[in-house]
Amino acid sequence: MIEFRNVTFAYEKEHPVISDISFTVKEGESVGLIGANGAGKSTVMKLILGLLEGEGDILIKGIRCEKKNLSEIRSLCGLVLQNSDDQMFMPTVCDDMMFGPLNAGMKKEEAEKITDTVLEQLQITYLKNRYNHRISGGEKRMAAIAAVLSMSPEILLMDEPGSALDPYNRRLVINQIRKLPQTKIITSHDLDLILDTCERVILIGNGRIQADGPAEEILRDKTLLEANRLELPFRFQ
């Protein structure tokens, strides 16, 4: 589904942000991408979307990530931003969810049908006609996920999906993420969230993959985490 082959990226002539990294994410996998600030997590996300261009090969469903293929690749991917306010720009939740499908040429009736289906799937039908500026942080995060799902992506890229949420809304988001069937790559400093939503973890440090394997195994390794400026999830402390 997603394949990196010996990928290196540097901003101009600086030291590489990531250096010679290789990994494969299979269809339906949920993978946590973890590491300290500046480790290269966001860079990996941007490379998948073709927002940055590095050395080496990146394939999305067998499609090489290069300029001529970016439109097709981006149609396969949905990005959920850390700050939902950066993603929700229309007056209501419904308006935001229909914006993408309508701009892709879908008829209004069909776009509204997809909107209703996604809202029901996420159990947030009550948000359909609510104004974005009058819903809670957790509701807005769920609405942002819904807006991305309305485009029917096969791959979900999620940047800090639990950030700035109170415990109740954080748990709401975690429970819904776990139900999503898409292939998922999730970046977060909240390692308990990663443990709850991902069966596999890729740990990036100093621009390289330091560990890649079962989430619980890696997230229990105090020595490994501390060597990469991370701490054990709270439940393992």
mmCIF file of C-alpha atoms in Angstrom:
data_model
loop_
_atom_site.group_PDB
_atom_site.id
_atom_site.type_symbol
_atom_site.label_atom_id
_atom_site.label_comp_id
_atom_site.label_asym_id
_atom_site.label_seq_id
_atom_site.Cartn_x
_atom_site.Cartn_y
_atom_site.Cartn_z
ATOM 1 C CA MET A 1 0.000 0.000 0.000
ATOM 2 C CA ILE A 2 2.755 2.464 1.037
ATOM 3 C CA GLU A 3 6.386 1.703 0.319
ATOM 4 C CA PHE A 4 9.516 3.737 1.057
ATOM 5 C CA ARG A 5 12.739 2.477 -0.530
ATOM 6 C CA ASN A 6 15.955 4.073 0.687
ATOM 7 C CA VAL A 7 14.389 7.528 0.980
ATOM 8 C CA THR A 8 16.504 10.533 1.985
ATOM 9 C CA PHE A 9 15.375 14.136 2.319
ATOM 10 C CA ALA A 10 17.186 17.327 3.274
ATOM 11 C CA TYR A 11 16.102 20.968 3.191
ATOM 12 C CA GLU A 12 18.513 22.618 0.744
ATOM 13 C CA LYS A 13 22.068 21.798 1.833
ATOM 14 C CA GLU A 14 21.268 21.055 5.452
ATOM 15 C CA HIS A 15 21.897 17.761 7.224
ATOM 16 C CA PRO A 16 19.277 15.201 6.030
ATOM 17 C CA VAL A 17 16.027 15.238 8.004
ATOM 18 C CA ILE A 18 15.571 11.578 7.107
ATOM 19 C CA SER A 19 18.319 9.372 5.751
ATOM 20 C CA ASP A 20 17.981 6.115 3.786
ATOM 21 C CA ILE A 21 14.712 4.969 5.369
ATOM 22 C CA SER A 22 12.761 1.988 4.051
ATOM 23 C CA PHE A 23 9.444 0.548 5.220
ATOM 24 C CA THR A 24 6.220 -0.928 3.867
ATOM 25 C CA VAL A 25 2.702 -0.379 5.197
ATOM 26 C CA LYS A 26 0.220 -3.037 4.125
ATOM 27 C CA GLU A 27 -3.414 -2.414 3.248
ATOM 28 C CA GLY A 28 -5.564 -2.055 6.360
ATOM 29 C CA GLU A 29 -2.637 -1.597 8.761
ATOM 30 C CA SER A 30 -2.706 1.071 11.444
ATOM 31 C CA VAL A 31 0.837 2.323 12.028
ATOM 32 C CA GLY A 32 2.034 4.777 14.658
ATOM 33 C CA LEU A 33 4.864 7.029 13.507
ATOM 34 C CA ILE A 34 6.660 8.271 16.611
ATOM 35 C CA GLY A 35 9.762 10.241 17.510
ATOM 36 C CA ALA A 36 10.904 13.406 19.255
ATOM 37 C CA ASN A 37 10.313 16.857 17.772
ATOM 38 C CA GLY A 38 12.341 17.251 14.602
ATOM 39 C CA ALA A 39 12.765 13.492 14.136
ATOM 40 C CA GLY A 40 11.202 13.588 10.665
ATOM 41 C CA LYS A 41 7.617 12.405 11.246
ATOM 42 C CA SER A 42 5.957 15.318 9.454
ATOM 43 C CA THR A 43 8.515 15.040 6.669
ATOM 44 C CA VAL A 44 7.428 11.438 6.035
ATOM 45 C CA MET A 45 3.775 12.551 5.823
ATOM 46 C CA LYS A 46 4.633 15.325 3.357
ATOM 47 C CA LEU A 47 6.682 12.939 1.234
ATOM 48 C CA ILE A 48 3.726 10.539 0.998
ATOM 49 C CA LEU A 49 1.545 13.380 -0.307
ATOM 50 C CA GLY A 50 4.231 14.630 -2.677
ATOM 51 C CA LEU A 51 4.485 17.971 -0.876
ATOM 52 C CA LEU A 52 8.234 17.353 -0.630
ATOM 53 C CA GLU A 53 10.528 15.549 -3.047
ATOM 54 C CA GLY A 54 13.406 13.447 -1.775
ATOM 55 C CA GLU A 55 15.834 10.864 -3.063
ATOM 56 C CA GLY A 56 14.861 7.200 -3.321
ATOM 57 C CA ASP A 57 11.543 5.632 -4.262
ATOM 58 C CA ILE A 58 8.094 6.131 -2.733
ATOM 59 C CA LEU A 59 5.190 4.059 -4.030
ATOM 60 C CA ILE A 60 1.532 4.443 -3.062
ATOM 61 C CA LYS A 61 -0.516 1.420 -4.196
ATOM 62 C CA GLY A 62 2.252 0.715 -6.677
ATOM 63 C CA ILE A 63 2.135 4.260 -8.076
ATOM 64 C CA ARG A 64 5.459 6.072 -8.028
ATOM 65 C CA CYS A 65 5.297 9.352 -6.111
ATOM 66 C CA GLU A 66 6.331 11.869 -8.764
ATOM 67 C CA LYS A 67 4.809 15.008 -10.258
ATOM 68 C CA LYS A 68 2.813 13.359 -13.038
ATOM 69 C CA ASN A 69 1.120 11.005 -10.535
ATOM 70 C CA LEU A 70 0.414 13.403 -7.654
ATOM 71 C CA SER A 71 -3.244 13.984 -8.494
ATOM 72 C CA GLU A 72 -3.936 10.242 -8.456
ATOM 73 C CA ILE A 73 -1.932 9.693 -5.258
ATOM 74 C CA ARG A 74 -3.639 12.539 -3.412
ATOM 75 C CA SER A 75 -7.053 11.173 -4.387
ATOM 76 C CA LEU A 76 -6.118 8.029 -2.431
ATOM 77 C CA CYS A 77 -5.021 9.894 0.710
ATOM 78 C CA GLY A 78 -6.809 11.925 3.352
ATOM 79 C CA LEU A 79 -4.919 14.173 5.776
ATOM 80 C CA VAL A 80 -6.354 15.060 9.194
ATOM 81 C CA LEU A 81 -4.482 18.100 10.516
ATOM 82 C CA GLN A 82 -3.437 18.634 14.129
ATOM 83 C CA ASN A 83 -5.446 21.855 14.379
ATOM 84 C CA SER A 84 -9.013 21.247 13.199
ATOM 85 C CA ASP A 85 -9.539 25.008 12.761
ATOM 86 C CA ASP A 86 -7.048 24.852 9.879
ATOM 87 C CA GLN A 87 -9.260 22.275 8.186
ATOM 88 C CA MET A 88 -12.803 23.458 8.879
ATOM 89 C CA PHE A 89 -13.352 26.664 6.913
ATOM 90 C CA MET A 90 -17.027 26.522 5.869
ATOM 91 C CA PRO A 91 -19.933 27.721 8.063
ATOM 92 C CA THR A 92 -21.370 24.300 8.971
ATOM 93 C CA VAL A 93 -20.123 20.735 9.320
ATOM 94 C CA CYS A 94 -22.269 19.677 6.363
ATOM 95 C CA ASP A 95 -20.833 22.473 4.181
ATOM 96 C CA ASP A 96 -17.304 21.337 4.974
ATOM 97 C CA MET A 97 -18.084 17.697 4.262
ATOM 98 C CA MET A 98 -19.712 18.472 0.921
ATOM 99 C CA PHE A 99 -17.035 20.918 -0.228
ATOM 100 C CA GLY A 100 -14.595 18.248 -1.437
ATOM 101 C CA PRO A 101 -17.073 15.983 -3.243
ATOM 102 C CA LEU A 102 -18.795 18.940 -4.946
ATOM 103 C CA ASN A 103 -15.478 20.353 -6.132
ATOM 104 C CA ALA A 104 -14.599 16.910 -7.482
ATOM 105 C CA GLY A 105 -17.665 17.156 -9.722
ATOM 106 C CA MET A 106 -20.119 15.106 -7.685
ATOM 107 C CA LYS A 107 -23.825 15.965 -7.863
ATOM 108 C CA LYS A 108 -25.276 17.631 -4.770
ATOM 109 C CA GLU A 109 -27.684 14.760 -4.049
ATOM 110 C CA GLU A 110 -24.866 12.213 -4.162
ATOM 111 C CA ALA A 111 -22.575 14.388 -2.014
ATOM 112 C CA GLU A 112 -25.299 14.769 0.605
ATOM 113 C CA LYS A 113 -25.889 11.007 0.609
ATOM 114 C CA ILE A 114 -22.181 10.380 1.263
ATOM 115 C CA THR A 115 -22.236 13.040 3.994
ATOM 116 C CA ASP A 116 -25.144 11.324 5.742
ATOM 117 C CA THR A 117 -23.454 7.917 5.459
ATOM 118 C CA VAL A 118 -20.180 9.159 6.983
ATOM 119 C CA LEU A 119 -21.923 11.041 9.796
ATOM 120 C CA GLU A 120 -23.879 7.902 10.656
ATOM 121 C CA GLN A 121 -20.714 5.784 10.509
ATOM 122 C CA LEU A 122 -19.009 8.103 13.009
ATOM 123 C CA GLN A 123 -22.189 8.430 15.111
ATOM 124 C CA ILE A 124 -22.237 12.217 14.828
ATOM 125 C CA THR A 125 -25.373 12.801 12.739
ATOM 126 C CA TYR A 126 -26.413 15.476 15.247
ATOM 127 C CA LEU A 127 -23.514 17.653 14.024
ATOM 128 C CA LYS A 128 -24.661 17.836 10.407
ATOM 129 C CA ASN A 129 -26.146 21.337 10.465
ATOM 130 C CA ARG A 130 -24.196 22.693 13.423
ATOM 131 C CA TYR A 131 -21.975 25.751 12.977
ATOM 132 C CA ASN A 132 -18.276 24.952 13.222
ATOM 133 C CA HIS A 133 -17.611 27.807 15.640
ATOM 134 C CA ARG A 134 -20.234 26.486 18.056
ATOM 135 C CA ILE A 135 -19.072 22.905 18.561
ATOM 136 C CA SER A 136 -16.559 21.536 21.073
ATOM 137 C CA GLY A 137 -12.948 20.656 20.323
ATOM 138 C CA GLY A 138 -13.714 16.941 20.278
ATOM 139 C CA GLU A 139 -16.731 17.433 18.031
ATOM 140 C CA LYS A 140 -14.669 19.584 15.689
ATOM 141 C CA ARG A 141 -11.965 16.889 15.501
ATOM 142 C CA MET A 142 -14.622 14.305 14.630
ATOM 143 C CA ALA A 143 -16.097 16.687 12.042
ATOM 144 C CA ALA A 144 -12.652 17.152 10.484
ATOM 145 C CA ILE A 145 -12.246 13.371 10.238
ATOM 146 C CA ALA A 146 -15.725 13.188 8.693
ATOM 147 C CA ALA A 147 -14.825 15.847 6.106
ATOM 148 C CA VAL A 148 -11.788 13.805 5.070
ATOM 149 C CA LEU A 149 -13.789 10.555 4.942
ATOM 150 C CA SER A 150 -16.370 12.192 2.665
ATOM 151 C CA MET A 151 -13.733 12.004 -0.084
ATOM 152 C CA SER A 152 -13.540 8.204 0.365
ATOM 153 C CA PRO A 153 -9.756 7.969 0.871
ATOM 154 C CA GLU A 154 -8.078 4.571 1.076
ATOM 155 C CA ILE A 155 -5.252 5.942 3.242
ATOM 156 C CA LEU A 156 -5.632 8.188 6.299
ATOM 157 C CA LEU A 157 -2.728 10.315 7.518
ATOM 158 C CA MET A 158 -3.470 11.697 10.986
ATOM 159 C CA ASP A 159 -1.315 14.307 12.709
ATOM 160 C CA GLU A 160 -1.746 14.390 16.507
ATOM 161 C CA PRO A 161 -5.456 13.436 16.431
ATOM 162 C CA GLY A 162 -5.780 13.583 20.224
ATOM 163 C CA SER A 163 -4.035 16.892 20.866
ATOM 164 C CA ALA A 164 -5.756 19.623 22.916
ATOM 165 C CA LEU A 165 -8.718 17.377 23.771
ATOM 166 C CA ASP A 166 -10.150 16.731 27.225
ATOM 167 C CA PRO A 167 -10.176 13.071 28.387
ATOM 168 C CA TYR A 168 -13.777 12.439 27.301
ATOM 169 C CA ASN A 169 -13.329 13.790 23.769
ATOM 170 C CA ARG A 170 -9.906 12.161 23.434
ATOM 171 C CA ARG A 171 -11.483 8.781 24.206
ATOM 172 C CA LEU A 172 -14.301 9.496 21.735
ATOM 173 C CA VAL A 173 -11.774 10.164 18.966
ATOM 174 C CA ILE A 174 -9.687 7.081 19.859
ATOM 175 C CA ASN A 175 -12.742 4.811 19.768
ATOM 176 C CA GLN A 176 -13.758 6.088 16.337
ATOM 177 C CA ILE A 177 -10.231 5.846 14.895
ATOM 178 C CA ARG A 178 -10.111 2.191 15.945
ATOM 179 C CA LYS A 179 -13.268 1.477 13.934
ATOM 180 C CA LEU A 180 -12.012 3.027 10.683
ATOM 181 C CA PRO A 181 -11.096 0.370 8.081
ATOM 182 C CA GLN A 182 -8.677 2.530 6.099
ATOM 183 C CA THR A 183 -4.915 2.094 6.092
ATOM 184 C CA LYS A 184 -3.730 4.595 8.720
ATOM 185 C CA ILE A 185 -0.487 6.332 9.610
ATOM 186 C CA ILE A 186 -0.819 8.267 12.866
ATOM 187 C CA THR A 187 1.777 10.616 14.315
ATOM 188 C CA SER A 188 1.506 11.580 17.966
ATOM 189 C CA HIS A 189 3.486 12.344 21.110
ATOM 190 C CA ASP A 190 0.578 10.758 23.002
ATOM 191 C CA LEU A 191 1.983 7.236 23.131
ATOM 192 C CA ASP A 192 -1.057 5.921 24.998
ATOM 193 C CA LEU A 193 -3.182 7.004 22.015
ATOM 194 C CA ILE A 194 -0.744 5.235 19.680
ATOM 195 C CA LEU A 195 -1.019 2.108 21.815
ATOM 196 C CA ASP A 196 -4.826 2.278 21.623
ATOM 197 C CA THR A 197 -5.051 2.844 17.858
ATOM 198 C CA CYS A 198 -2.031 1.133 16.259
ATOM 199 C CA GLU A 199 -0.858 -2.444 16.130
ATOM 200 C CA ARG A 200 2.541 -1.416 14.766
ATOM 201 C CA VAL A 201 4.989 1.396 15.510
ATOM 202 C CA ILE A 202 7.805 2.937 13.494
ATOM 203 C CA LEU A 203 10.205 4.926 15.678
ATOM 204 C CA ILE A 204 12.264 7.584 13.907
ATOM 205 C CA GLY A 205 15.320 9.150 15.533
ATOM 206 C CA ASN A 206 18.276 11.053 14.135
ATOM 207 C CA GLY A 207 16.724 10.799 10.686
ATOM 208 C CA ARG A 208 16.673 7.001 10.656
ATOM 209 C CA ILE A 209 14.311 4.205 11.645
ATOM 210 C CA GLN A 210 15.370 3.130 15.132
ATOM 211 C CA ALA A 211 12.681 0.471 15.563
ATOM 212 C CA ASP A 212 9.801 -1.027 13.576
ATOM 213 C CA GLY A 213 7.555 -3.671 15.077
ATOM 214 C CA PRO A 214 4.596 -4.500 17.333
ATOM 215 C CA ALA A 215 3.353 -1.394 19.151
ATOM 216 C CA GLU A 216 3.274 -2.897 22.632
ATOM 217 C CA GLU A 217 6.761 -4.380 22.304
ATOM 218 C CA ILE A 218 8.343 -1.071 21.267
ATOM 219 C CA LEU A 219 6.322 1.070 23.667
ATOM 220 C CA ARG A 220 7.358 -1.089 26.628
ATOM 221 C CA ASP A 221 11.071 -0.639 25.828
ATOM 222 C CA LYS A 222 12.074 2.119 28.248
ATOM 223 C CA THR A 223 15.738 2.107 27.194
ATOM 224 C CA LEU A 224 14.871 2.450 23.501
ATOM 225 C CA LEU A 225 12.342 5.225 24.098
ATOM 226 C CA GLU A 226 14.612 7.228 26.397
ATOM 227 C CA ALA A 227 17.475 6.930 23.894
ATOM 228 C CA ASN A 228 15.154 8.658 21.419
ATOM 229 C CA ARG A 229 13.927 11.354 23.851
ATOM 230 C CA LEU A 230 10.566 9.697 24.533
ATOM 231 C CA GLU A 231 8.946 8.354 27.695
ATOM 232 C CA LEU A 232 6.977 5.208 28.406
ATOM 233 C CA PRO A 233 3.204 5.476 27.900
ATOM 234 C CA PHE A 234 1.502 6.272 31.218
ATOM 235 C CA ARG A 235 0.002 2.793 31.499
ATOM 236 C CA PHE A 236 3.485 1.241 31.487
ATOM 237 C CA GLN A 237 5.035 3.634 34.014
#
